Coordinates of N, CA and C in Angstrom, one line a residue:
X1 N -32.6 -34.8 26.7 CA -31.3 -35.3 26.1 C -30.2 -34.3 26.4
X2 N -29.1 -34.8 26.8 CA -28.0 -33.9 27.2 C -27.1 -33.7 26.0
X3 N -26.6 -32.5 25.8 CA -25.7 -32.1 24.8 C -24.3 -32.3 25.3
X4 N -23.4 -33.0 24.6 CA -22.1 -33.3 25.1 C -21.3 -31.9 25.1
X5 N -20.5 -31.8 26.1 CA -19.6 -30.6 26.2 C -18.3 -30.9 25.6
X6 N -17.8 -30.0 24.7 CA -16.5 -30.2 24.1 C -15.5 -29.3 24.9
X7 N -14.5 -29.9 25.4 CA -13.5 -29.2 26.2 C -12.3 -29.0 25.3
X8 N -11.8 -27.8 25.4 CA -10.6 -27.5 24.6 C -9.3 -27.6 25.5
X9 N -8.3 -28.1 24.8 CA -7.0 -28.2 25.5 C -6.4 -26.8 25.7
X10 N -5.7 -26.6 26.8 CA -5.0 -25.3 27.0 C -3.8 -25.3 26.1
X11 N -3.6 -24.1 25.5 CA -2.4 -23.9 24.7 C -1.3 -23.3 25.6
X12 N -0.2 -23.9 25.6 CA 0.9 -23.4 26.5 C 1.8 -22.5 25.6
X13 N 2.5 -21.6 26.3 CA 3.5 -20.8 25.6 C 2.7 -19.6 24.9
X14 N 3.1 -19.4 23.7 CA 2.5 -18.3 22.9 C 1.2 -18.7 22.4
X15 N 0.1 -18.1 22.9 CA -1.2 -18.5 22.6 C -1.5 -18.2 21.1
X16 N -2.3 -19.0 20.5 CA -2.7 -18.8 19.1 C -3.5 -17.5 19.0
X17 N -3.3 -16.7 18.0 CA -4.0 -15.5 17.8 C -3.5 -14.3 18.6
X18 N -2.6 -14.5 19.4 CA -2.0 -13.4 20.2 C -0.8 -12.9 19.6
X19 N -0.7 -11.6 19.3 CA 0.5 -11.0 18.6 C 1.4 -10.4 19.6
X20 N 2.6 -10.5 19.3 CA 3.6 -9.8 20.2 C 3.5 -8.3 19.9
X21 N 3.8 -7.4 20.9 CA 3.7 -6.0 20.7 C 4.5 -5.4 19.5
X22 N 5.7 -6.0 19.2 CA 6.5 -5.5 18.1 C 5.8 -5.9 16.7
X23 N 5.2 -7.1 16.7 CA 4.5 -7.5 15.5 C 3.3 -6.6 15.2
X24 N 2.6 -6.3 16.3 CA 1.4 -5.5 16.2 C 1.7 -4.1 15.7
X25 N 2.8 -3.5 16.3 CA 3.1 -2.1 15.9 C 3.6 -2.1 14.4
X26 N 4.4 -3.0 14.0 CA 4.8 -3.0 12.6 C 3.7 -3.3 11.6
X27 N 2.7 -4.1 12.1 CA 1.5 -4.4 11.3 C 0.7 -3.2 11.1
X28 N 0.5 -2.5 12.2 CA -0.3 -1.2 12.2 C 0.4 -0.2 11.4
X29 N 1.7 -0.1 11.5 CA 2.4 0.9 10.6 C 2.3 0.6 9.2
X30 N 2.3 -0.7 8.8 CA 2.1 -1.1 7.4 C 0.7 -0.8 6.9
X31 N -0.3 -1.0 7.7 CA -1.7 -0.8 7.4 C -1.9 0.7 7.2
X32 N -1.3 1.5 8.1 CA -1.4 3.0 8.0 C -0.8 3.5 6.7
X33 N 0.4 3.0 6.4 CA 1.1 3.4 5.2 C 0.3 3.0 3.9
X34 N -0.2 1.8 3.9 CA -1.0 1.4 2.7 C -2.3 2.2 2.6
X35 N -2.9 2.5 3.7 CA -4.1 3.4 3.7 C -3.8 4.7 3.1
X36 N -2.8 5.3 3.6 CA -2.4 6.6 3.1 C -2.0 6.6 1.6
X37 N -1.3 5.6 1.2 CA -1.0 5.4 -0.2 C -2.3 5.3 -1.0
X38 N -3.3 4.6 -0.5 CA -4.6 4.5 -1.3 C -5.2 5.9 -1.4
X39 N -5.2 6.7 -0.4 CA -5.8 8.0 -0.5 C -5.1 8.9 -1.5
X40 N -3.7 8.8 -1.4 CA -2.9 9.6 -2.3 C -3.1 9.2 -3.7
X41 N -3.2 7.9 -4.0 CA -3.4 7.4 -5.3 C -4.7 7.8 -5.9
X42 N -5.8 7.8 -5.0 CA -7.1 8.2 -5.5 C -7.1 9.7 -5.9
X43 N -6.3 10.5 -5.1 CA -6.2 11.9 -5.4 C -5.5 12.1 -6.8
X44 N -4.5 11.4 -7.1 CA -3.8 11.5 -8.3 C -4.7 11.0 -9.5
X45 N -5.5 10.0 -9.2 CA -6.4 9.5 -10.3 C -7.4 10.6 -10.6
X46 N -7.9 11.2 -9.6 CA -8.9 12.3 -9.8 C -8.3 13.5 -10.6
X47 N -7.1 13.9 -10.2 CA -6.4 15.0 -10.9 C -6.1 14.6 -12.4
X48 N -5.7 13.4 -12.6 CA -5.4 12.9 -14.0 C -6.6 12.8 -14.8
X49 N -7.7 12.4 -14.2 CA -9.0 12.3 -14.9 C -9.5 13.7 -15.4
X50 N -9.3 14.7 -14.5 CA -9.7 16.0 -14.9 C -8.8 16.5 -16.0
X51 N -7.5 16.3 -15.9 CA -6.6 16.8 -16.9 C -6.9 16.1 -18.3
X52 N -7.1 14.8 -18.3 CA -7.3 14.1 -19.5 C -8.7 14.5 -20.1
X53 N -9.7 14.6 -19.1 CA -11.0 15.0 -19.6 C -11.1 16.4 -20.2
X54 N -10.2 17.3 -19.9 CA -10.1 18.6 -20.5 C -9.7 18.5 -21.9
X55 N -9.0 17.5 -22.3 CA -8.6 17.3 -23.7 C -7.4 18.2 -24.1
X56 N -7.1 18.1 -25.4 CA -6.0 18.9 -25.9 C -4.6 18.2 -25.8
X57 N -3.6 18.9 -26.1 CA -2.2 18.4 -26.1 C -1.8 17.9 -24.8
X58 N -2.2 18.7 -23.7 CA -1.8 18.4 -22.4 C -2.4 17.0 -21.9
X59 N -3.6 16.7 -22.4 CA -4.2 15.5 -22.0 C -3.5 14.3 -22.7
X60 N -3.1 14.5 -23.9 CA -2.4 13.4 -24.6 C -1.0 13.2 -24.0
X61 N -0.3 14.3 -23.6 CA 1.0 14.1 -23.0 C 0.8 13.4 -21.6
X62 N -0.3 13.8 -20.9 CA -0.5 13.1 -19.6 C -0.8 11.6 -19.7
X63 N -1.6 11.3 -20.7 CA -1.9 9.9 -20.9 C -0.6 9.1 -21.3
X64 N 0.2 9.6 -22.1 CA 1.4 8.9 -22.5 C 2.4 8.8 -21.3
X65 N 2.5 9.9 -20.6 CA 3.3 10.0 -19.4 C 2.9 8.9 -18.3
X66 N 1.6 8.8 -18.2 CA 1.0 7.8 -17.2 C 1.4 6.4 -17.6
X67 N 1.3 6.0 -18.8 CA 1.7 4.7 -19.2 C 3.2 4.4 -19.0
X68 N 4.0 5.4 -19.4 CA 5.5 5.3 -19.3 C 5.8 5.1 -17.8
X69 N 5.2 6.0 -16.9 CA 5.5 5.9 -15.5 C 5.1 4.6 -14.9
X70 N 3.9 4.0 -15.3 CA 3.5 2.7 -14.7 C 4.5 1.6 -15.1
X71 N 4.9 1.6 -16.3 CA 5.9 0.6 -16.8 C 7.2 0.7 -16.0
X72 N 7.7 2.0 -15.9 CA 8.9 2.2 -15.2 C 8.8 1.8 -13.7
X73 N 7.7 2.1 -13.1 CA 7.5 1.9 -11.6 C 7.4 0.3 -11.4
X74 N 6.8 -0.4 -12.3 CA 6.7 -1.8 -12.1 C 8.0 -2.5 -12.3
X75 N 8.8 -2.0 -13.3 CA 10.2 -2.5 -13.5 C 11.1 -2.2 -12.3
X76 N 10.9 -1.0 -11.7 CA 11.7 -0.7 -10.5 C 11.3 -1.6 -9.3
X77 N 10.0 -1.9 -9.2 CA 9.5 -2.7 -8.1 C 10.1 -4.1 -8.2
X78 N 10.1 -4.6 -9.4 CA 10.7 -6.0 -9.7 C 12.2 -5.9 -9.3
X79 N 12.9 -4.9 -9.7 CA 14.3 -4.8 -9.4 C 14.6 -4.7 -7.9
X80 N 13.7 -4.0 -7.2 CA 13.9 -3.9 -5.7 C 13.7 -5.3 -5.1
X81 N 12.6 -5.9 -5.5 CA 12.3 -7.2 -4.9 C 13.3 -8.3 -5.3
X82 N 13.8 -8.2 -6.5 CA 14.8 -9.2 -6.9 C 16.2 -9.1 -6.2
X83 N 16.4 -7.8 -5.7 CA 17.7 -7.6 -5.0 C 17.5 -7.8 -3.5
X84 N 16.3 -8.4 -3.1 CA 16.1 -8.7 -1.7 C 15.4 -7.7 -0.9
X85 N 14.9 -6.7 -1.6 CA 14.2 -5.6 -0.9 C 12.8 -6.1 -0.4
X86 N 12.2 -5.3 0.4 CA 10.9 -5.7 1.0 C 9.8 -5.1 0.3
X87 N 8.6 -5.6 0.5 CA 7.4 -5.0 -0.1 C 7.2 -3.6 0.5
X88 N 7.6 -3.4 1.7 CA 7.4 -2.1 2.3 C 8.3 -1.1 1.6
X89 N 9.5 -1.5 1.2 CA 10.4 -0.6 0.5 C 9.8 -0.2 -0.9
X90 N 9.1 -1.2 -1.5 CA 8.5 -0.9 -2.8 C 7.3 0.1 -2.6
X91 N 6.6 -0.2 -1.5 CA 5.4 0.7 -1.2 C 5.9 2.2 -1.0
X92 N 7.0 2.3 -0.2 CA 7.6 3.6 0.0 C 8.0 4.3 -1.3
X93 N 8.6 3.6 -2.2 CA 9.0 4.1 -3.5 C 7.8 4.6 -4.3
X94 N 6.7 3.7 -4.3 CA 5.5 4.1 -5.0 C 4.9 5.3 -4.4
X95 N 4.9 5.4 -3.1 CA 4.3 6.6 -2.5 C 5.1 7.9 -2.9
X96 N 6.4 7.8 -3.0 CA 7.2 8.9 -3.4 C 6.8 9.3 -4.8
X97 N 6.6 8.4 -5.7 CA 6.2 8.7 -7.0 C 4.8 9.3 -7.1
X98 N 3.9 8.8 -6.3 CA 2.5 9.3 -6.3 C 2.5 10.7 -5.7
X99 N 3.3 11.0 -4.7 CA 3.4 12.3 -4.1 C 3.9 13.3 -5.2
X100 N 5.0 12.9 -5.9 CA 5.5 13.8 -6.9 C 4.5 14.1 -8.0
X101 N 3.7 13.1 -8.4 CA 2.7 13.3 -9.4 C 1.6 14.2 -8.9
X102 N 1.2 14.1 -7.6 CA 0.2 14.9 -7.0 C 0.7 16.4 -7.0
X103 N 1.9 16.6 -6.6 CA 2.5 18.0 -6.7 C 2.5 18.6 -8.1
X104 N 2.9 17.8 -9.0 CA 3.0 18.2 -10.4 C 1.6 18.5 -10.9
X105 N 0.6 17.7 -10.7 CA -0.8 17.9 -11.2 C -1.6 18.9 -10.5
X106 N -1.2 19.3 -9.3 CA -1.9 20.3 -8.5 C -1.5 21.7 -8.8
X107 N -0.5 21.9 -9.6 CA 0.0 23.2 -9.9 C -1.0 23.9 -10.9

């Protein structure tokens, strides 16, 4: 018994699944930035966990500060997006906040 052969039509112009070089480079840039953000955020989480785990007044202050910062950062993200900003701009702002927290907690 013969198996029928399915032939595909040729796609003309821009082939499906093929990215333009500009799109690929901006995509890779975004992926690299998100990956770096993830590593930095994990570092801050570890530093905060150690500080809160140590207990005392400094732990309470850090816990309160963390909640206030999260609320302010999300409100800022909403403001950026509502004014026509991009997700990449929000990510850059979040990274700046995470870096400042890492510097502060590393001292």
